[in-house]
Coordinates of C-alpha atoms in Angstrom, one line a residue:
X1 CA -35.5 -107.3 -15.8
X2 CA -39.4 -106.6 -14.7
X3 CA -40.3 -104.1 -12.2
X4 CA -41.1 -106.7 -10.1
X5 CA -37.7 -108.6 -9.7
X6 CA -35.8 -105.3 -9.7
X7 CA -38.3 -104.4 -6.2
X8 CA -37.8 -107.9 -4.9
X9 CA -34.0 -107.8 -5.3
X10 CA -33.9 -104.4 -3.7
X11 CA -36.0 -105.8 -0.6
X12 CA -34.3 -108.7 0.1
X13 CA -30.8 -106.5 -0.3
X14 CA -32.1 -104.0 2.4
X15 CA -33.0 -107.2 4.5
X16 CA -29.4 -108.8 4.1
X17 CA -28.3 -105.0 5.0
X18 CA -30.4 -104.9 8.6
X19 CA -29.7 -108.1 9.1
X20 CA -25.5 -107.8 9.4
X21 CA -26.1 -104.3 10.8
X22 CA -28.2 -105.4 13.1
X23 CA -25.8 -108.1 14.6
X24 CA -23.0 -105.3 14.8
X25 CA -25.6 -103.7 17.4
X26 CA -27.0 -106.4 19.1
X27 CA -25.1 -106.1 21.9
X28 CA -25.2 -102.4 23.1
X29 CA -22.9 -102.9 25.5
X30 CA -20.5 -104.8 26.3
X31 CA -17.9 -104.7 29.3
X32 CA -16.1 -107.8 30.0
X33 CA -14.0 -107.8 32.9
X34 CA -10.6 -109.8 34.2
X35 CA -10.1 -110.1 38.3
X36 CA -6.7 -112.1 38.6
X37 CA -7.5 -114.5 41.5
X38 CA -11.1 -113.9 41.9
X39 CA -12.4 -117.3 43.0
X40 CA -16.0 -115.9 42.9
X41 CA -18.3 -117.4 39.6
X42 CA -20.5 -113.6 40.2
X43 CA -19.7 -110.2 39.4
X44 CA -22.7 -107.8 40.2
X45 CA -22.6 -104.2 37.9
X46 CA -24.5 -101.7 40.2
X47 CA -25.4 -97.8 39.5
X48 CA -25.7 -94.6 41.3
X49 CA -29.2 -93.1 41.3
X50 CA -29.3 -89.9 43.9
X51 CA -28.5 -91.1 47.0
X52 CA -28.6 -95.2 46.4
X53 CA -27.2 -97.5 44.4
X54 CA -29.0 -100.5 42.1
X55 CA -28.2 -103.7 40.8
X56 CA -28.0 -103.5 36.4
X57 CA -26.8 -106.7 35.6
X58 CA -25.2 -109.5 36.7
X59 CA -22.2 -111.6 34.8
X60 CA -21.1 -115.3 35.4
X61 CA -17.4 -116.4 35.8
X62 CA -17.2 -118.4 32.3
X63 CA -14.1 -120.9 31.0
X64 CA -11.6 -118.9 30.8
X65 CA -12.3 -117.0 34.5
X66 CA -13.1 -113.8 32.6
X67 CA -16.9 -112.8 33.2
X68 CA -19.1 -109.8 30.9
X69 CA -21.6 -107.7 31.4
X70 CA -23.8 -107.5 27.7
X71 CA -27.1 -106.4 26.8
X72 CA -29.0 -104.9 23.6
X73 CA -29.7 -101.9 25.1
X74 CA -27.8 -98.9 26.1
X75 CA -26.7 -98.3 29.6
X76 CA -27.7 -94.6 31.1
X77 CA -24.9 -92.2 31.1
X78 CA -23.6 -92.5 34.6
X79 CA -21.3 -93.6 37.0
X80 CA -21.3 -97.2 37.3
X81 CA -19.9 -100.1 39.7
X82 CA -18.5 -103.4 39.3
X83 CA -18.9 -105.4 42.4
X84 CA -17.4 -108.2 43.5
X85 CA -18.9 -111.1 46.0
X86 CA -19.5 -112.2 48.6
X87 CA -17.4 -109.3 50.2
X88 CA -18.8 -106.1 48.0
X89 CA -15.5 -104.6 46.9
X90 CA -15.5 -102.6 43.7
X91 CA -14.5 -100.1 41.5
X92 CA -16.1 -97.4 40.1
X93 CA -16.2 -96.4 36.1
X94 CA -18.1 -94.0 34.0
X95 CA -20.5 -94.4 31.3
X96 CA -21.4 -92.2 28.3
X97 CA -23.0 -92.4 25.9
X98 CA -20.4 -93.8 23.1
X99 CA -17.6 -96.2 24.4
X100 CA -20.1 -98.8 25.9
X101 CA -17.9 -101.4 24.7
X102 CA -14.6 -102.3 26.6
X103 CA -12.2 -104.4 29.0
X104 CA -11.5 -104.2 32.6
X105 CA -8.4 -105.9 34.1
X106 CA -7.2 -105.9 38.0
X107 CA -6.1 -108.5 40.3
X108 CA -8.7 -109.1 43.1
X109 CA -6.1 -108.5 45.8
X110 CA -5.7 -105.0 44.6
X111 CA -8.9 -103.7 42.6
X112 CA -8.3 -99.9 42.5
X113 CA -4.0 -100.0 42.7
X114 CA -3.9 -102.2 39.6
X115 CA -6.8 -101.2 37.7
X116 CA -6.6 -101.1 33.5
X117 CA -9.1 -100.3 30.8
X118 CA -8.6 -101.2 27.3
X119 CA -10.9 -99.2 24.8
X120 CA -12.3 -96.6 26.7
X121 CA -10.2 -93.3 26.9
X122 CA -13.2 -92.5 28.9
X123 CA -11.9 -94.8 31.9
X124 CA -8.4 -94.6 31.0
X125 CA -8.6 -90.8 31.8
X126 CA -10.8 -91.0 34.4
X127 CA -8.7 -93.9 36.4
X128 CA -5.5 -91.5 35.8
X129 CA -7.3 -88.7 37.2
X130 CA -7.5 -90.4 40.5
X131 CA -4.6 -91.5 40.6
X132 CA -3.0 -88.1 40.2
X133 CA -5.0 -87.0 43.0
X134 CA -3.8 -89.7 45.0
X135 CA -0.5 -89.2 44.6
X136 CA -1.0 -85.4 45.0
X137 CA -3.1 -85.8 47.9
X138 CA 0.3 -88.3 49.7
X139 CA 2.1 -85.6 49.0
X140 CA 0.3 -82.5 50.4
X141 CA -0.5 -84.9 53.4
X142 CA 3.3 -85.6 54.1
X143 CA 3.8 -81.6 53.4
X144 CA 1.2 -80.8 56.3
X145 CA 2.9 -82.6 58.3
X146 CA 6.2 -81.5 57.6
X147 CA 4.6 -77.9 58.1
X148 CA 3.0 -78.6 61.6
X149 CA 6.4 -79.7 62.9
X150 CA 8.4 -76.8 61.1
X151 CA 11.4 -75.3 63.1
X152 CA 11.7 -71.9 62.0
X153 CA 9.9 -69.8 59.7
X154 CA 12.1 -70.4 56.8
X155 CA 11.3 -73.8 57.2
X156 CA 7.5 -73.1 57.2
X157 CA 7.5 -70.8 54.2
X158 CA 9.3 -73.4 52.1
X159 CA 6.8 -75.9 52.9
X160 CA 4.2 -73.5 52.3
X161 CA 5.6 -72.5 48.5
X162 CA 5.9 -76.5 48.4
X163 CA 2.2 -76.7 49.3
X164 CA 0.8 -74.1 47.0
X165 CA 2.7 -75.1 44.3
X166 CA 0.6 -79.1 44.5
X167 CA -2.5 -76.8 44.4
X168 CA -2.0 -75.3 41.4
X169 CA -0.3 -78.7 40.2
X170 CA -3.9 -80.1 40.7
X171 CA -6.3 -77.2 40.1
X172 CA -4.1 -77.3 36.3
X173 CA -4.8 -80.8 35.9
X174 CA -8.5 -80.3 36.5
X175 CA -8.9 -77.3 34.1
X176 CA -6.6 -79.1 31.3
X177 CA -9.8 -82.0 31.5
X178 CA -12.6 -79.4 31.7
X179 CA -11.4 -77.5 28.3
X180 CA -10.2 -80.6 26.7
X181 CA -13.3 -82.7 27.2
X182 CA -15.7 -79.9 27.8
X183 CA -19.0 -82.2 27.1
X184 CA -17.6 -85.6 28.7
X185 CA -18.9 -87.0 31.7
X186 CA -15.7 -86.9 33.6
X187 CA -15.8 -83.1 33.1
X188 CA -19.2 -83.3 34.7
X189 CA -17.9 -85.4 37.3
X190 CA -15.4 -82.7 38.2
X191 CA -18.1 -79.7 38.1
X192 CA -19.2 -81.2 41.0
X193 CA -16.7 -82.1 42.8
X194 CA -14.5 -78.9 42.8
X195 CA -14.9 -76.9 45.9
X196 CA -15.1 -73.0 46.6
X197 CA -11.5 -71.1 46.9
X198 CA -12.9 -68.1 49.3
X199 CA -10.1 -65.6 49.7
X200 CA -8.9 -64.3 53.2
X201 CA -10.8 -61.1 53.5
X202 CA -7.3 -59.1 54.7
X203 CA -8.7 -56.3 54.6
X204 CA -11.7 -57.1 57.3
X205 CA -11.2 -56.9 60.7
X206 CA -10.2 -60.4 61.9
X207 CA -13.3 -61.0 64.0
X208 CA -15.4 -60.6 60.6
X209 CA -13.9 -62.7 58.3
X210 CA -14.9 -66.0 59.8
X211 CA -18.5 -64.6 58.6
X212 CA -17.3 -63.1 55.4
X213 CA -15.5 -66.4 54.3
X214 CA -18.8 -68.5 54.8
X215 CA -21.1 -65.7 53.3
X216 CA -18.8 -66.2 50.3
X217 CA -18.5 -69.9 50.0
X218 CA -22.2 -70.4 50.4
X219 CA -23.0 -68.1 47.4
X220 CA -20.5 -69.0 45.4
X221 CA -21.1 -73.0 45.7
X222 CA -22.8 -74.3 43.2
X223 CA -20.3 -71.9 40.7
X224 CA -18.7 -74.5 38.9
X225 CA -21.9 -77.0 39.1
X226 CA -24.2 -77.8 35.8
X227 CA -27.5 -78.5 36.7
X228 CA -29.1 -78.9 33.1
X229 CA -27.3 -82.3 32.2
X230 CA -29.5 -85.3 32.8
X231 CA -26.6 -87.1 33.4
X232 CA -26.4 -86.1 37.1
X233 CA -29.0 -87.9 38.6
X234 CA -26.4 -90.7 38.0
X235 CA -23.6 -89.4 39.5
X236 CA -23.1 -89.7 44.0
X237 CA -21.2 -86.3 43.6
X238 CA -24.6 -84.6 42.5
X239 CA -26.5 -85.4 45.0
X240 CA -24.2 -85.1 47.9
X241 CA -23.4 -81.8 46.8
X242 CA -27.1 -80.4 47.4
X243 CA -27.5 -82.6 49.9
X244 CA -24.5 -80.9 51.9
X245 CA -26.0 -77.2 50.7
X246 CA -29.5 -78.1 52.9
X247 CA -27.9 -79.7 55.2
X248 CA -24.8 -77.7 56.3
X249 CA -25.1 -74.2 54.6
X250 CA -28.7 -73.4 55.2
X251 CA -30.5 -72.8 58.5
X252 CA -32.7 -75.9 59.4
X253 CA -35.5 -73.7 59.8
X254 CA -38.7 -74.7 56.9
X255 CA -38.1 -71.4 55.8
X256 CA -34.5 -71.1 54.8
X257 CA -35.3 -74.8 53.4
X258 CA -37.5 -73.2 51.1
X259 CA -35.7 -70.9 49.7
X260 CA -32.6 -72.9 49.1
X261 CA -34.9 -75.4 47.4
X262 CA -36.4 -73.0 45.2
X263 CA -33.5 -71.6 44.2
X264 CA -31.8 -75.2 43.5
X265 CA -35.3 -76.1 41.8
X266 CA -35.3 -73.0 39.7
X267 CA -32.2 -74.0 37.4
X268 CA -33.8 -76.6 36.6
X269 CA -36.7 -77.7 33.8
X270 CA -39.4 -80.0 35.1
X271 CA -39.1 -82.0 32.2
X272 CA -35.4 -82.9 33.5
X273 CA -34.7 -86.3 35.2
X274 CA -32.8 -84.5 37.6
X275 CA -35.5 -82.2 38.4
X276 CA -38.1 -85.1 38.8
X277 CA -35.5 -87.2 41.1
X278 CA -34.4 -83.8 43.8
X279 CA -38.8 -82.7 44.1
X280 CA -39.7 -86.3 44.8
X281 CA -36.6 -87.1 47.3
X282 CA -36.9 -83.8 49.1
X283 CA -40.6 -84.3 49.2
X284 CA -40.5 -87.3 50.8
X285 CA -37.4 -86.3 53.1
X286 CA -39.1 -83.2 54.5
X287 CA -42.7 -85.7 55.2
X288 CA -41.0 -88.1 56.9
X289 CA -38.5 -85.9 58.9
X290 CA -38.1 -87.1 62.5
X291 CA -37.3 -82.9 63.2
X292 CA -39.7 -81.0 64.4
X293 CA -41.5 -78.4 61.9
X294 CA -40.3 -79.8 58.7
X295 CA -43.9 -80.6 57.9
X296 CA -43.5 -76.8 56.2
X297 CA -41.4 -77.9 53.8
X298 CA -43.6 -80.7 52.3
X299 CA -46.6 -78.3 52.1
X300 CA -44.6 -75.6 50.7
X301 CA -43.6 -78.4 48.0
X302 CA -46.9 -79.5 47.4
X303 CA -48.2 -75.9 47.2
X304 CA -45.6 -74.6 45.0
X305 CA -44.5 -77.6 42.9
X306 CA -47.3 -80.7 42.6
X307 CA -50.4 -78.3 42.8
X308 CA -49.3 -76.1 40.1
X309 CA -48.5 -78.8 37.4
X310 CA -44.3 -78.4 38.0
X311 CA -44.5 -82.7 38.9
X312 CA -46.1 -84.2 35.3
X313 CA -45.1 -87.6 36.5
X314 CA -47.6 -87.8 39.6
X315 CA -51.0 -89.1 39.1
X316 CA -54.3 -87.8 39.7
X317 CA -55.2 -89.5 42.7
X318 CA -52.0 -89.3 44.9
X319 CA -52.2 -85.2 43.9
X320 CA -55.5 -85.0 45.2
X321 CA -54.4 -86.9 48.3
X322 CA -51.4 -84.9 48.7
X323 CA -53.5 -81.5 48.2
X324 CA -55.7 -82.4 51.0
X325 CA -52.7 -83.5 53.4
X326 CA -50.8 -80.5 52.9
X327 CA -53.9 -78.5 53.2
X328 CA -54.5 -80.4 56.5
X329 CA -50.9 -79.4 57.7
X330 CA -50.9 -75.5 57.0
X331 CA -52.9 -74.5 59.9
X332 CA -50.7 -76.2 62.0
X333 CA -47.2 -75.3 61.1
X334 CA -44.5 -73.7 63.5
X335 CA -44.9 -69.8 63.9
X336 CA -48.9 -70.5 62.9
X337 CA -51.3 -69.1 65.1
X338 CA -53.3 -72.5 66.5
X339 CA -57.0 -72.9 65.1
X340 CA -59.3 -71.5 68.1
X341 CA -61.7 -74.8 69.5
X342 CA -65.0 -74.6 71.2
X343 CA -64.2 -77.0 74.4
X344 CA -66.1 -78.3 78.0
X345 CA -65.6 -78.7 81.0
X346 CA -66.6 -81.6 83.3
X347 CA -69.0 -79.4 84.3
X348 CA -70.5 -78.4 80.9
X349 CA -68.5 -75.2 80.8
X350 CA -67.8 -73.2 77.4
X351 CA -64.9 -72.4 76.6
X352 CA -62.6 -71.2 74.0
X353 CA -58.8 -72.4 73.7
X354 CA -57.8 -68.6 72.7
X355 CA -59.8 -67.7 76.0
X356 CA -56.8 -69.2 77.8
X357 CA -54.8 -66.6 79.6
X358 CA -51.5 -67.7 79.9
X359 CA -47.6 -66.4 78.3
X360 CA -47.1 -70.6 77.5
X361 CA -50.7 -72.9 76.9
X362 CA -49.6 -76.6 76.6
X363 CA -52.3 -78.0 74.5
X364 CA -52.7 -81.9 74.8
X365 CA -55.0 -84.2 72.9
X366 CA -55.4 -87.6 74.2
X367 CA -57.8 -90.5 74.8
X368 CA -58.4 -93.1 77.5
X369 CA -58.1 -96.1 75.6
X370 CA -54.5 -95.0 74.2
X371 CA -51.5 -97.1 76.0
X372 CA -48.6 -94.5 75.0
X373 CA -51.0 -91.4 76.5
X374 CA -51.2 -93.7 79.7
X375 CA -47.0 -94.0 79.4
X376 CA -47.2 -90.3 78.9
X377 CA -49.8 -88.5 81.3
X378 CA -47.0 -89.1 84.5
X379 CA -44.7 -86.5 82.5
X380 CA -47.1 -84.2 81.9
X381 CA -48.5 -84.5 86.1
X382 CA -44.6 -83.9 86.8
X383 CA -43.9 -80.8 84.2
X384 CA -46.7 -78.8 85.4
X385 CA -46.1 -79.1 89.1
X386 CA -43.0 -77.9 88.2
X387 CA -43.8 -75.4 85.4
X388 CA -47.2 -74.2 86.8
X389 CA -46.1 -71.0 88.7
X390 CA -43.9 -70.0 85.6
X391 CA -45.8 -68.8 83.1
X392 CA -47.5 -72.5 82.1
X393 CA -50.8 -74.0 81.6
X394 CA -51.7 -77.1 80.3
X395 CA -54.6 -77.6 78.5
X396 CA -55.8 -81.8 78.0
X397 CA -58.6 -82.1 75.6
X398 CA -60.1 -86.0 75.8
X399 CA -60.5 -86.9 72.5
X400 CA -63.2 -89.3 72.8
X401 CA -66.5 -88.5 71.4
X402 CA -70.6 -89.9 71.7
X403 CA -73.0 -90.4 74.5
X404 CA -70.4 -92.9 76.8
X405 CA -67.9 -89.5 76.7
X406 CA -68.2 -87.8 79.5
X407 CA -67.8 -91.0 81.8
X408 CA -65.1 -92.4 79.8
X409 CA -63.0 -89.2 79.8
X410 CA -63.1 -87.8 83.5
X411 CA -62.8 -91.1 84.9
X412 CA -60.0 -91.3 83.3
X413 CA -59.3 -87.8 83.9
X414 CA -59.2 -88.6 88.4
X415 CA -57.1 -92.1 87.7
X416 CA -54.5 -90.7 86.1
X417 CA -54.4 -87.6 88.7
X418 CA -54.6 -85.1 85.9
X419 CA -57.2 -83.1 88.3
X420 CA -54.7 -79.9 88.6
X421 CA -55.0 -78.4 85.3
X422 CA -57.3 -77.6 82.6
X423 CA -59.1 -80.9 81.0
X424 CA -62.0 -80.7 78.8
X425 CA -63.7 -82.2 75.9
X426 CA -66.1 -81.7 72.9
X427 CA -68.7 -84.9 73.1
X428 CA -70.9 -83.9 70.0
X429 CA -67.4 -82.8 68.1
X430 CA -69.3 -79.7 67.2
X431 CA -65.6 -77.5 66.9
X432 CA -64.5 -80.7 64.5
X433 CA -61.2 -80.0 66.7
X434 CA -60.1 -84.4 65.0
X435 CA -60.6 -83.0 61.5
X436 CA -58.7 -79.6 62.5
X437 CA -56.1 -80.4 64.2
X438 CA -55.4 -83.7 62.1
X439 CA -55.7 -86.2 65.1
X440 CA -54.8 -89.6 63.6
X441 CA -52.8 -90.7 66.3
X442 CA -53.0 -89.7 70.2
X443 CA -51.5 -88.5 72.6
X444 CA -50.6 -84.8 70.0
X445 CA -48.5 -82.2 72.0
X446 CA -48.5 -78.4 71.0
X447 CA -46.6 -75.7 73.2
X448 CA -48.2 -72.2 72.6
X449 CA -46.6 -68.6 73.2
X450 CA -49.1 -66.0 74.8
X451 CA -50.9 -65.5 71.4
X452 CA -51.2 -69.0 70.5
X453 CA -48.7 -69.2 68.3
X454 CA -47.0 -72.4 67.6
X455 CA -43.7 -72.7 68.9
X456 CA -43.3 -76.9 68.8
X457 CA -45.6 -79.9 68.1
X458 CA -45.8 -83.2 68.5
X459 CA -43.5 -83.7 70.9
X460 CA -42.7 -86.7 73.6
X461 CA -44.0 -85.7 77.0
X462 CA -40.9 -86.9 78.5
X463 CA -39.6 -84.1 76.3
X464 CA -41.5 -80.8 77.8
X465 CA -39.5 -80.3 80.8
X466 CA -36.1 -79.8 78.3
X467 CA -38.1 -77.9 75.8
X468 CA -39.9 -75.4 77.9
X469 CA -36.4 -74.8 80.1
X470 CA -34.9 -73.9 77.0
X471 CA -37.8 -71.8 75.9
X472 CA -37.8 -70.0 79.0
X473 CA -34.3 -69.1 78.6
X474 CA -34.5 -68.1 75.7
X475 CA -37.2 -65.7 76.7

């Protein structure tokens, strides 16, 4: 046989070859699923991604009432739901990796209580896993009870032993998963979800270990967590569990945010998917908070994170746009002394806002033209009649510049009876106070301590009187 016929019989043989292995992987997943009297011809399979969920794919009822969810591509390693229509009941299962191929069966009556799997242990361990809790959690319910209505303390030490012993019933289950299935997803699953056992500090005195117990659950809460697996970003649990660190273990002040986001940051690579998902929610959290002050935390992002490289994924031109916000913004953060502005008076005056000699300066910026500072200027009349002989002034700087002014601003400045306190203006813009003090919107609020610091911004008028009584007593 020539050269030639031997290379063209070994071609087409490799051809024949990636052709039938090619059909066996055509479909690289395939999940067909069986609701018993689902009248519904749609099935919707929906993801986790952080704090949302997503449509994947969609499956139509076919002949024999059975519909599947199929493509040539691999789904994410996640947790995953099949959802059912028009009333968006579901169940939840996980995806790995391997196992992308299997059977669902329930009735539609009763998705979760009679839920199977057929050819993913995956699902078959993870749907007995909550079923055990279920039953465990029943029975430590009816327990509690029985404990809270206990008759003597026999009775309430029997219940107790009872009690413990469903614990450990349930903290055995979860370690037999995590050392028998170490790299699964469902041993991810319950990284995150197991919570902190704080002991009972005995030994403190009792009016300590309230302190002690939440000092020691917030350090030791992300213990059992794994923040290098990709896989997270597709599990609720993960970002709930972070979520619930910011939110309800660290002070809501933009410097305690900071830290705890630098320290969740730091275990992770900025390569990670999971690193890329918590910067870019948080960013955008902290720059659209509706809480005062948390302006901080989006600079100190920007600053720390997008300026120095740590966010590969942004482009050039929403960095540079980001940079300059954020270096717009530090100036004027809480516990920031405010930039000093060259201002006049009606009268042509100089003045300086630092020359302002007062334990609280209430600095306003506003405009005649502007319907909400029209809305607003009545509050602000009303707090410093009230405020004026405690410690208050109010400075209102017109914000309208050119030749027309001065006419435009104090006319406006005698209707709206704003006569009693401070009002100026800076015609030629010559302190740039628009560019300084970021004025794209009017009216701006700032309440000052005696050396200008910042102690709030942008606040509602109708909100001084509350604000400054509780700074006052706080004083």
């Amino acid at each position: 046989m020539s050269y030639h016929n031997i290379l063209s019989k070994f071609i087409s043989t490799l051809f024949i070859l990636s052709f039938l292995f090619g059909n066996l992987d055509a479909q690289a997943y395939k999940i067909k699923v069986n609701f018993k009297g689902y009248e519904n011809d749609t099935l919707l399979l929906g993801y986790y991604f952080g704090d949302k969920q997503y449509i994947k794919d969609t499956a139509y009822k076919s002949k024999d009432g059975t519909f599947t969810f199929q493509s040539d591509t691999l789904l994410e390693p996640g947790m995953y739901l099949v959802v059912t229509q028009p009333e968006h009941n579901y169940i939840q299962i996980l995806i790995d990796k391997e196992q992308q191929k299997f059977a669902i069966e329930s009735e539609a009556a009763y998705l979760n209580e009679k839920l199977k799997f057929h050819g993913s242990k995956l699902n078959q361990d993870f749907n007995a896993y909550i079923d055990f809790l279920s039953d465990k959690r029943m029975l430590a319910d009816s327990l509690n009870a029985l404990l809270k209505n206990a008759k003597d303390e026999q009775e309430k030490t029997l219940t107790k032993s009872k009690l413990e012993l469903v614990d450990k019933l349930v903290k055995d289950k979860q370690q037999e998963i995590l050392q028998s299935q170490a790299k699964s997803i469902l041993s991810l699953v319950l990284r995150w979800s197991l919570d902190v056992q704080v002991p009972e500090f005995t030994d403190a005195k009792p009016e300590d270990r309230e302190l002690l117990a939440f000092q020691y659950y917030k350090k030791h809460f992300f213990d059992q967590a794994e923040f290098q697996d990709d896989r997270n970003v597709r599990l609720p649990l993960f970002y709930q569990k972070v979520s619930r660190y910011l939110e309800r273990l660290t002070v809501q002040h933009p410097d305690s945010i900071n830290l705890a986001l630098d320290m969740i940051l730091s275990k992770l690579t900025p390569e990670s998917q999971n690193h890329k998902f918590l910067l870019s929610h948080f960013l955008n959290t902290y720059a659209n908070s509706k809480y005062v002050g948390m302006d901080g935390v989006y600079v100190h992002l920007v600053e720390n994170y997008y300026a120095k490289g740590k966010a590969p994924w942004i482009d050039a031109e929403n960095l540079a746009k980001m940079t300059k916000d954020a270096k717009a913004l530090k100036p004027l953060l809480i516990d920031r002394i405010a930039p000093d502005i060259l201002l006049f008076k009606e009268d042509s005056t100089a003045f300086r806002l630092h020359d302002i000699k007062s334990p609280y300066t209430v600095l306003i910026f506003w405009a005649p033209d502007c319907g909400h500072c029209k809305k607003s200027i009545p509050f602000v009349n009303e707090f410093y009649e009230k405020f004026k002989n405690r410690g208050v002034e109010v400075l209102a700087v017109c914000s309208q510049i050119g030749t027309e002014a001065k006419k435009a601003c104090f006319d406006a400045v005698k209707s709206h009876n704003m006569l009693s306190y401070i009002n100026a203006y800076d015609p030629s813009h010559v302190s740039r106070f628009k560019i300084i003090y970021d004025l794209k919107t009017t009216p701006q609020i700032y309440i000052l301590d005696a050396s200008k610091k910042i102690l709030t911004k942008k606040i509602g008028a109708e909100q001084l009187n509350e604000i400054m009584d509780k700074l006052l007593s706080f004083k």
